[in-house]
PDB file of C-alpha atoms in Angstrom:
ATOM      1  CA  MET A 103      17.182   6.535   1.002  1.00  0.00           C
ATOM      2  CA  THR A 104      13.611   5.558   0.078  1.00  0.00           C
ATOM      3  CA  TYR A 105      12.402   2.091   1.472  1.00  0.00           C
ATOM      4  CA  SER A 106       9.467   0.270   0.144  1.00  0.00           C
ATOM      5  CA  VAL A 107       7.146  -2.156   2.033  1.00  0.00           C
ATOM      6  CA  LEU A 108       4.517  -4.192   0.027  1.00  0.00           C
ATOM      7  CA  TYR A 109       2.253  -6.707   1.984  1.00  0.00           C
ATOM      8  CA  ILE A 110      -1.015  -8.498   1.793  1.00  0.00           C
ATOM      9  CA  SER A 111      -3.350  -9.191   5.012  1.00  0.00           C
ATOM     10  CA  SER A 112      -6.761 -10.701   5.739  1.00  0.00           C
ATOM     11  CA  ALA A 113      -9.246  -8.654   7.822  1.00  0.00           C
ATOM     12  CA  ALA A 114     -10.242 -10.042  11.354  1.00  0.00           C
ATOM     13  CA  PRO A 115     -13.361 -12.081  10.878  1.00  0.00           C
ATOM     14  CA  ASP A 116     -15.469  -9.725  12.958  1.00  0.00           C
ATOM     15  CA  LEU A 117     -14.346  -6.634  10.754  1.00  0.00           C
ATOM     16  CA  ASN A 118     -17.252  -4.513   9.940  1.00  0.00           C
ATOM     17  CA  HIS A 119     -17.829  -1.830   7.425  1.00  0.00           C
ATOM     18  CA  ASN A 120     -16.905   0.844  10.221  1.00  0.00           C
ATOM     19  CA  ASP A 121     -13.705  -0.931  11.213  1.00  0.00           C
ATOM     20  CA  VAL A 122     -12.253  -1.055   7.577  1.00  0.00           C
ATOM     21  CA  GLN A 123     -13.447   2.743   7.296  1.00  0.00           C
ATOM     22  CA  ASP A 124     -11.485   3.493  10.445  1.00  0.00           C
ATOM     23  CA  ILE A 125      -8.447   1.623   9.433  1.00  0.00           C
ATOM     24  CA  MET A 126      -8.610   3.690   5.899  1.00  0.00           C
ATOM     25  CA  GLU A 127      -8.905   6.988   7.737  1.00  0.00           C
ATOM     26  CA  ALA A 128      -5.983   5.988  10.111  1.00  0.00           C
ATOM     27  CA  ALA A 129      -3.869   5.102   7.192  1.00  0.00           C
ATOM     28  CA  ALA A 130      -4.322   8.425   5.382  1.00  0.00           C
ATOM     29  CA  ALA A 131      -4.064  10.629   8.690  1.00  0.00           C
ATOM     30  CA  ASN A 132      -0.540   8.599   9.844  1.00  0.00           C
ATOM     31  CA  ASN A 133       1.052   8.502   6.677  1.00  0.00           C
ATOM     32  CA  ASP A 134       0.604  11.954   5.230  1.00  0.00           C
ATOM     33  CA  PRO A 135       2.623  13.769   7.613  1.00  0.00           C
ATOM     34  CA  LEU A 136       5.439  11.266   7.656  1.00  0.00           C
ATOM     35  CA  GLN A 137       5.744  11.773   3.867  1.00  0.00           C
ATOM     36  CA  ILE A 138       4.581   8.037   3.223  1.00  0.00           C
ATOM     37  CA  SER A 139       3.568   7.271  -0.217  1.00  0.00           C
ATOM     38  CA  GLY A 140       1.655   4.549  -1.769  1.00  0.00           C
ATOM     39  CA  PHE A 141      -1.728   2.948  -1.266  1.00  0.00           C
ATOM     40  CA  LEU A 142      -4.217   1.025   0.487  1.00  0.00           C
ATOM     41  CA  VAL A 143      -6.622  -1.424  -1.193  1.00  0.00           C
ATOM     42  CA  PHE A 144      -9.219  -3.103   0.625  1.00  0.00           C
ATOM     43  CA  ASP A 145     -11.204  -6.209  -1.400  1.00  0.00           C
ATOM     44  CA  ASP A 146     -13.073  -9.132  -0.467  1.00  0.00           C
ATOM     45  CA  GLY A 147     -11.645  -9.151   3.091  1.00  0.00           C
ATOM     46  CA  ASN A 148      -8.071  -8.673   2.310  1.00  0.00           C
ATOM     47  CA  PHE A 149      -5.791  -5.451   2.436  1.00  0.00           C
ATOM     48  CA  LEU A 150      -3.071  -4.702  -0.096  1.00  0.00           C
ATOM     49  CA  GLN A 151      -0.725  -2.029   1.087  1.00  0.00           C
ATOM     50  CA  LEU A 152       2.564  -0.310  -0.365  1.00  0.00           C
ATOM     51  CA  LEU A 153       4.376   2.091   1.998  1.00  0.00           C
ATOM     52  CA  GLU A 154       7.217   4.130   0.694  1.00  0.00           C
ATOM     53  CA  GLY A 155       9.327   6.657   2.400  1.00  0.00           C
ATOM     54  CA  GLU A 156      12.433   6.703   4.826  1.00  0.00           C
ATOM     55  CA  GLU A 157      13.082   3.350   6.398  1.00  0.00           C
ATOM     56  CA  GLU A 158      12.750   4.077   9.726  1.00  0.00           C
ATOM     57  CA  GLN A 159       9.262   5.565   9.334  1.00  0.00           C
ATOM     58  CA  VAL A 160       7.948   2.847   7.246  1.00  0.00           C
ATOM     59  CA  ASN A 161       9.139   0.452   9.642  1.00  0.00           C
ATOM     60  CA  MET A 162       7.455   2.046  12.315  1.00  0.00           C
ATOM     61  CA  ILE A 163       4.102   2.150  10.352  1.00  0.00           C
ATOM     62  CA  TYR A 164       4.588  -1.521   9.401  1.00  0.00           C
ATOM     63  CA  ASP A 165       5.539  -2.630  12.828  1.00  0.00           C
ATOM     64  CA  ARG A 166       2.128  -0.880  14.103  1.00  0.00           C
ATOM     65  CA  ILE A 167       0.307  -2.549  11.425  1.00  0.00           C
ATOM     66  CA  LYS A 168       1.779  -5.949  12.442  1.00  0.00           C
ATOM     67  CA  LYS A 169       0.324  -5.609  16.060  1.00  0.00           C
ATOM     68  CA  ASP A 170      -3.147  -4.468  14.850  1.00  0.00           C
ATOM     69  CA  LEU A 171      -5.520  -7.267  15.596  1.00  0.00           C
ATOM     70  CA  ARG A 172      -7.716  -6.091  12.822  1.00  0.00           C
ATOM     71  CA  HIS A 173      -5.048  -7.658  10.350  1.00  0.00           C
ATOM     72  CA  ARG A 174      -4.774 -11.466  10.121  1.00  0.00           C
ATOM     73  CA  ASN A 175      -1.960 -13.510   8.300  1.00  0.00           C
ATOM     74  CA  ILE A 176       0.371 -10.352   7.207  1.00  0.00           C
ATOM     75  CA  ILE A 177       2.372 -11.688   4.379  1.00  0.00           C
ATOM     76  CA  PRO A 178       5.188  -9.434   3.429  1.00  0.00           C
ATOM     77  CA  VAL A 179       5.624  -9.379  -0.376  1.00  0.00           C
ATOM     78  CA  LEU A 180       8.449  -6.921  -0.933  1.00  0.00           C
ATOM     79  CA  GLU A 181      10.864  -5.006   1.422  1.00  0.00           C
ATOM     80  CA  GLN A 182      13.430  -3.179  -0.229  1.00  0.00           C
ATOM     81  CA  HIS A 183      15.251   0.010  -0.702  1.00  0.00           C
ATOM     82  CA  THR A 184      14.585   1.823  -4.045  1.00  0.00           C
ATOM     83  CA  GLY A 185      16.096   5.023  -3.967  1.00  0.00           C
ATOM     84  CA  ILE A 186      12.842   6.751  -5.185  1.00  0.00           C
ATOM     85  CA  LYS A 187       9.188   6.555  -4.887  1.00  0.00           C
ATOM     86  CA  GLY A 188       6.858   5.165  -7.520  1.00  0.00           C
ATOM     87  CA  PHE A 189       3.662   6.479  -6.123  1.00  0.00           C
ATOM     88  CA  ASP A 190       4.730   9.909  -4.668  1.00  0.00           C
ATOM     89  CA  PHE A 191       2.542  11.708  -7.336  1.00  0.00           C
ATOM     90  CA  TYR A 192      -0.361   9.271  -7.065  1.00  0.00           C
ATOM     91  CA  HIS A 193      -3.208  11.644  -5.797  1.00  0.00           C
ATOM     92  CA  SER A 194      -0.820  13.643  -3.559  1.00  0.00           C
ATOM     93  CA  GLY A 195       1.147  10.803  -2.145  1.00  0.00           C
ATOM     94  CA  PHE A 196      -1.199   8.294  -0.499  1.00  0.00           C
ATOM     95  CA  ARG A 197      -4.218   6.986  -1.648  1.00  0.00           C
ATOM     96  CA  ILE A 198      -7.143   4.784  -0.441  1.00  0.00           C
ATOM     97  CA  CYS A 199      -8.615   2.552  -2.767  1.00  0.00           C
ATOM     98  CA  ASP A 200     -11.811   0.880  -1.148  1.00  0.00           C
ATOM     99  CA  ASN A 201     -14.091   0.662  -4.234  1.00  0.00           C
ATOM    100  CA  PRO A 202     -13.853  -0.755  -7.650  1.00  0.00           C
ATOM    101  CA  LYS A 203     -13.642   2.427  -9.439  1.00  0.00           C
ATOM    102  CA  LEU A 204     -10.642   3.636  -7.567  1.00  0.00           C
ATOM    103  CA  VAL A 205      -8.854   0.138  -7.613  1.00  0.00           C
ATOM    104  CA  GLU A 206      -9.201   0.455 -11.455  1.00  0.00           C
ATOM    105  CA  GLU A 207      -7.609   3.887 -11.283  1.00  0.00           C
ATOM    106  CA  LEU A 208      -4.870   2.384  -9.474  1.00  0.00           C
ATOM    107  CA  LYS A 209      -4.353  -0.271 -12.180  1.00  0.00           C
ATOM    108  CA  ASN A 210      -4.187   2.430 -14.633  1.00  0.00           C
ATOM    109  CA  TYR A 211      -1.461   4.292 -12.616  1.00  0.00           C
ATOM    110  CA  VAL A 212       0.385   1.247 -12.425  1.00  0.00           C
ATOM    111  CA  SER A 213       0.183   0.563 -15.971  1.00  0.00           C
ATOM    112  CA  LEU A 214       1.451   4.281 -16.765  1.00  0.00           C
ATOM    113  CA  ILE A 215       4.252   4.187 -14.389  1.00  0.00           C
ATOM    114  CA  ARG A 216       5.425   0.697 -15.894  1.00  0.00           C
ATOM    115  CA  ASN A 217       7.022   2.877 -18.579  1.00  0.00           C
ATOM    116  CA  ILE A 218       9.274   4.792 -16.640  1.00  0.00           C
ATOM    117  CA  GLU A 219      12.989   4.567 -16.895  1.00  0.00           C
ATOM    118  CA  ALA A 220      13.462   3.364 -13.032  1.00  0.00           C
ATOM    119  CA  PRO A 221      15.055  -0.213 -12.739  1.00  0.00           C
ATOM    120  CA  GLN A 222      14.931  -0.080  -9.102  1.00  0.00           C
ATOM    121  CA  LEU A 223      11.370   0.230  -9.025  1.00  0.00           C
ATOM    122  CA  ARG A 224      10.775  -2.620 -11.508  1.00  0.00           C
ATOM    123  CA  LYS A 225      10.067  -5.297  -9.108  1.00  0.00           C
ATOM    124  CA  THR A 226       7.493  -3.315  -7.083  1.00  0.00           C
ATOM    125  CA  ILE A 227       5.542  -2.282 -10.239  1.00  0.00           C
ATOM    126  CA  ASN A 228       5.432  -5.823 -11.505  1.00  0.00           C
ATOM    127  CA  LEU A 229       4.325  -7.182  -8.115  1.00  0.00           C
ATOM    128  CA  VAL A 230       1.614  -4.574  -7.508  1.00  0.00           C
ATOM    129  CA  ASP A 231       0.382  -5.139 -10.990  1.00  0.00           C
ATOM    130  CA  ALA A 232       0.196  -8.850 -10.648  1.00  0.00           C
ATOM    131  CA  ILE A 233      -1.811  -8.826  -7.235  1.00  0.00           C
ATOM    132  CA  LEU A 234      -4.114  -5.906  -8.527  1.00  0.00           C
ATOM    133  CA  HIS A 235      -5.089  -7.888 -11.470  1.00  0.00           C
ATOM    134  CA  ALA A 236      -5.579 -11.340  -9.345  1.00  0.00           C
ATOM    135  CA  MET A 237      -8.046  -9.430  -6.873  1.00  0.00           C
TER     136      MET A 237
END
Protein backbone atom coordinates (compact mmCIF):
# COMPACT_ATOMS: atom_id res chain seq x y z
CA MET A 1 0.00 0.00 0.00
CA THR A 2 1.24 3.47 -0.84
CA TYR A 3 2.59 5.46 2.09
CA SER A 4 3.21 9.22 2.09
CA VAL A 5 5.47 11.41 4.18
CA LEU A 6 5.34 15.19 3.91
CA TYR A 7 7.85 17.19 5.93
CA ILE A 8 9.36 20.64 6.25
CA SER A 9 12.92 21.31 7.37
CA SER A 10 15.36 24.18 7.60
CA ALA A 11 18.70 24.12 5.88
CA ALA A 12 21.75 24.05 8.12
CA PRO A 13 23.07 27.61 8.58
CA ASP A 14 26.32 26.89 6.73
CA LEU A 15 24.62 25.26 3.73
CA ASN A 16 25.75 26.79 0.45
CA HIS A 17 24.41 26.57 -3.11
CA ASN A 18 26.58 23.54 -3.93
CA ASP A 19 25.29 21.70 -0.85
CA VAL A 20 21.70 22.37 -1.89
CA GLN A 21 22.50 21.15 -5.40
CA ASP A 22 24.01 17.95 -3.91
CA ILE A 23 20.83 17.35 -1.89
CA MET A 24 18.67 17.87 -4.98
CA GLU A 25 20.77 15.51 -7.10
CA ALA A 26 20.85 12.84 -4.37
CA ALA A 27 17.08 13.04 -3.96
CA ALA A 28 16.47 12.36 -7.63
CA ALA A 29 19.11 9.63 -7.79
CA ASN A 30 17.89 7.84 -4.66
CA ASN A 31 14.15 8.11 -5.22
CA ASP A 32 13.75 7.05 -8.85
CA PRO A 33 15.20 3.52 -8.51
CA LEU A 34 12.94 2.88 -5.50
CA GLN A 35 9.88 4.12 -7.42
CA ILE A 36 9.41 6.93 -4.90
CA SER A 37 7.30 9.74 -6.30
CA GLY A 38 6.75 13.22 -4.93
CA PHE A 39 8.75 16.41 -4.99
CA LEU A 40 11.44 18.42 -3.21
CA VAL A 41 11.18 22.20 -2.96
CA PHE A 42 13.92 24.50 -1.64
CA ASP A 43 12.92 28.08 -0.91
CA ASP A 44 14.41 30.74 1.34
CA GLY A 45 16.45 28.30 3.43
CA ASN A 46 13.68 25.73 3.85
CA PHE A 47 12.87 22.37 2.33
CA LEU A 48 9.44 20.93 1.64
CA GLN A 49 9.40 17.32 0.54
CA LEU A 50 6.73 14.75 -0.23
CA LEU A 51 7.73 11.10 -0.53
CA GLU A 52 5.24 8.53 -1.85
CA GLY A 53 5.86 4.82 -2.27
CA GLU A 54 6.07 1.53 -0.42
CA GLU A 55 6.17 2.23 3.32
CA GLU A 56 9.48 0.48 3.96
CA GLN A 57 11.28 2.40 1.21
CA VAL A 58 9.71 5.76 2.10
CA ASN A 59 10.71 5.31 5.74
CA MET A 60 14.24 4.25 4.74
CA ILE A 61 14.71 7.50 2.82
CA TYR A 62 12.98 9.59 5.49
CA ASP A 63 15.22 8.06 8.21
CA ARG A 64 18.28 8.94 6.12
CA ILE A 65 17.03 12.53 5.79
CA LYS A 66 16.45 12.81 9.55
CA LYS A 67 20.11 11.86 10.14
CA ASP A 68 21.42 14.28 7.51
CA LEU A 69 23.12 17.20 9.28
CA ARG A 70 22.28 19.50 6.38
CA HIS A 71 18.65 19.44 7.58
CA ARG A 72 17.54 21.12 10.82
CA ASN A 73 14.21 21.27 12.62
CA ILE A 74 12.54 18.54 10.60
CA ILE A 75 8.80 18.82 11.10
CA PRO A 76 6.66 15.92 9.92
CA VAL A 77 3.47 17.41 8.48
CA LEU A 78 1.86 14.17 7.33
CA GLU A 79 2.61 10.47 7.56
CA GLN A 80 -0.18 8.25 6.23
CA HIS A 81 -1.24 5.36 4.05
CA THR A 82 -3.00 6.67 0.96
CA GLY A 83 -3.33 3.61 -1.22
CA ILE A 84 -2.49 5.65 -4.32
CA LYS A 85 0.14 8.13 -5.42
CA GLY A 86 -0.89 11.68 -6.18
CA PHE A 87 2.41 12.71 -7.77
CA ASP A 88 3.34 9.59 -9.72
CA PHE A 89 2.67 11.26 -13.06
CA TYR A 90 4.21 14.60 -12.13
CA HIS A 91 7.34 14.83 -14.29
CA SER A 92 7.93 11.05 -14.31
CA GLY A 93 7.45 10.55 -10.61
CA PHE A 94 9.84 12.77 -8.68
CA ARG A 95 10.45 16.47 -9.25
CA ILE A 96 13.05 18.89 -7.96
CA CYS A 97 11.70 22.43 -7.59
CA ASP A 98 14.58 24.77 -6.94
CA ASN A 99 13.44 27.93 -8.68
CA PRO A 100 10.27 30.05 -8.70
CA LYS A 101 9.13 28.84 -12.14
CA LEU A 102 9.24 25.18 -11.07
CA VAL A 103 7.48 25.96 -7.79
CA GLU A 104 4.74 27.68 -9.80
CA GLU A 105 4.45 24.57 -12.02
CA LEU A 106 4.04 22.46 -8.88
CA LYS A 107 1.31 24.79 -7.61
CA ASN A 108 -0.48 24.41 -10.94
CA TYR A 109 -0.20 20.62 -10.76
CA VAL A 110 -1.64 20.62 -7.23
CA SER A 111 -4.56 22.74 -8.46
CA LEU A 112 -5.14 20.27 -11.27
CA ILE A 113 -5.14 17.14 -9.08
CA ARG A 114 -7.33 18.84 -6.49
CA ASN A 115 -10.28 17.82 -8.68
CA ILE A 116 -9.55 14.10 -8.88
CA GLU A 117 -11.88 11.68 -7.15
CA ALA A 118 -9.46 10.36 -4.55
CA PRO A 119 -10.62 11.10 -1.00
CA GLN A 120 -7.54 9.39 0.44
CA LEU A 121 -5.35 12.07 -1.18
CA ARG A 122 -7.47 15.05 -0.13
CA LYS A 123 -5.53 15.74 3.10
CA THR A 124 -2.16 15.51 1.33
CA ILE A 125 -3.26 17.79 -1.51
CA ASN A 126 -4.76 20.38 0.86
CA LEU A 127 -1.63 20.48 3.04
CA VAL A 128 0.73 20.74 0.07
CA ASP A 129 -1.39 23.50 -1.44
CA ALA A 130 -1.48 25.51 1.80
CA ILE A 131 2.27 25.21 2.41
CA LEU A 132 3.22 26.07 -1.18
CA HIS A 133 1.08 29.19 -1.11
CA ALA A 134 2.66 30.25 2.18
CA MET A 135 6.20 29.96 0.78
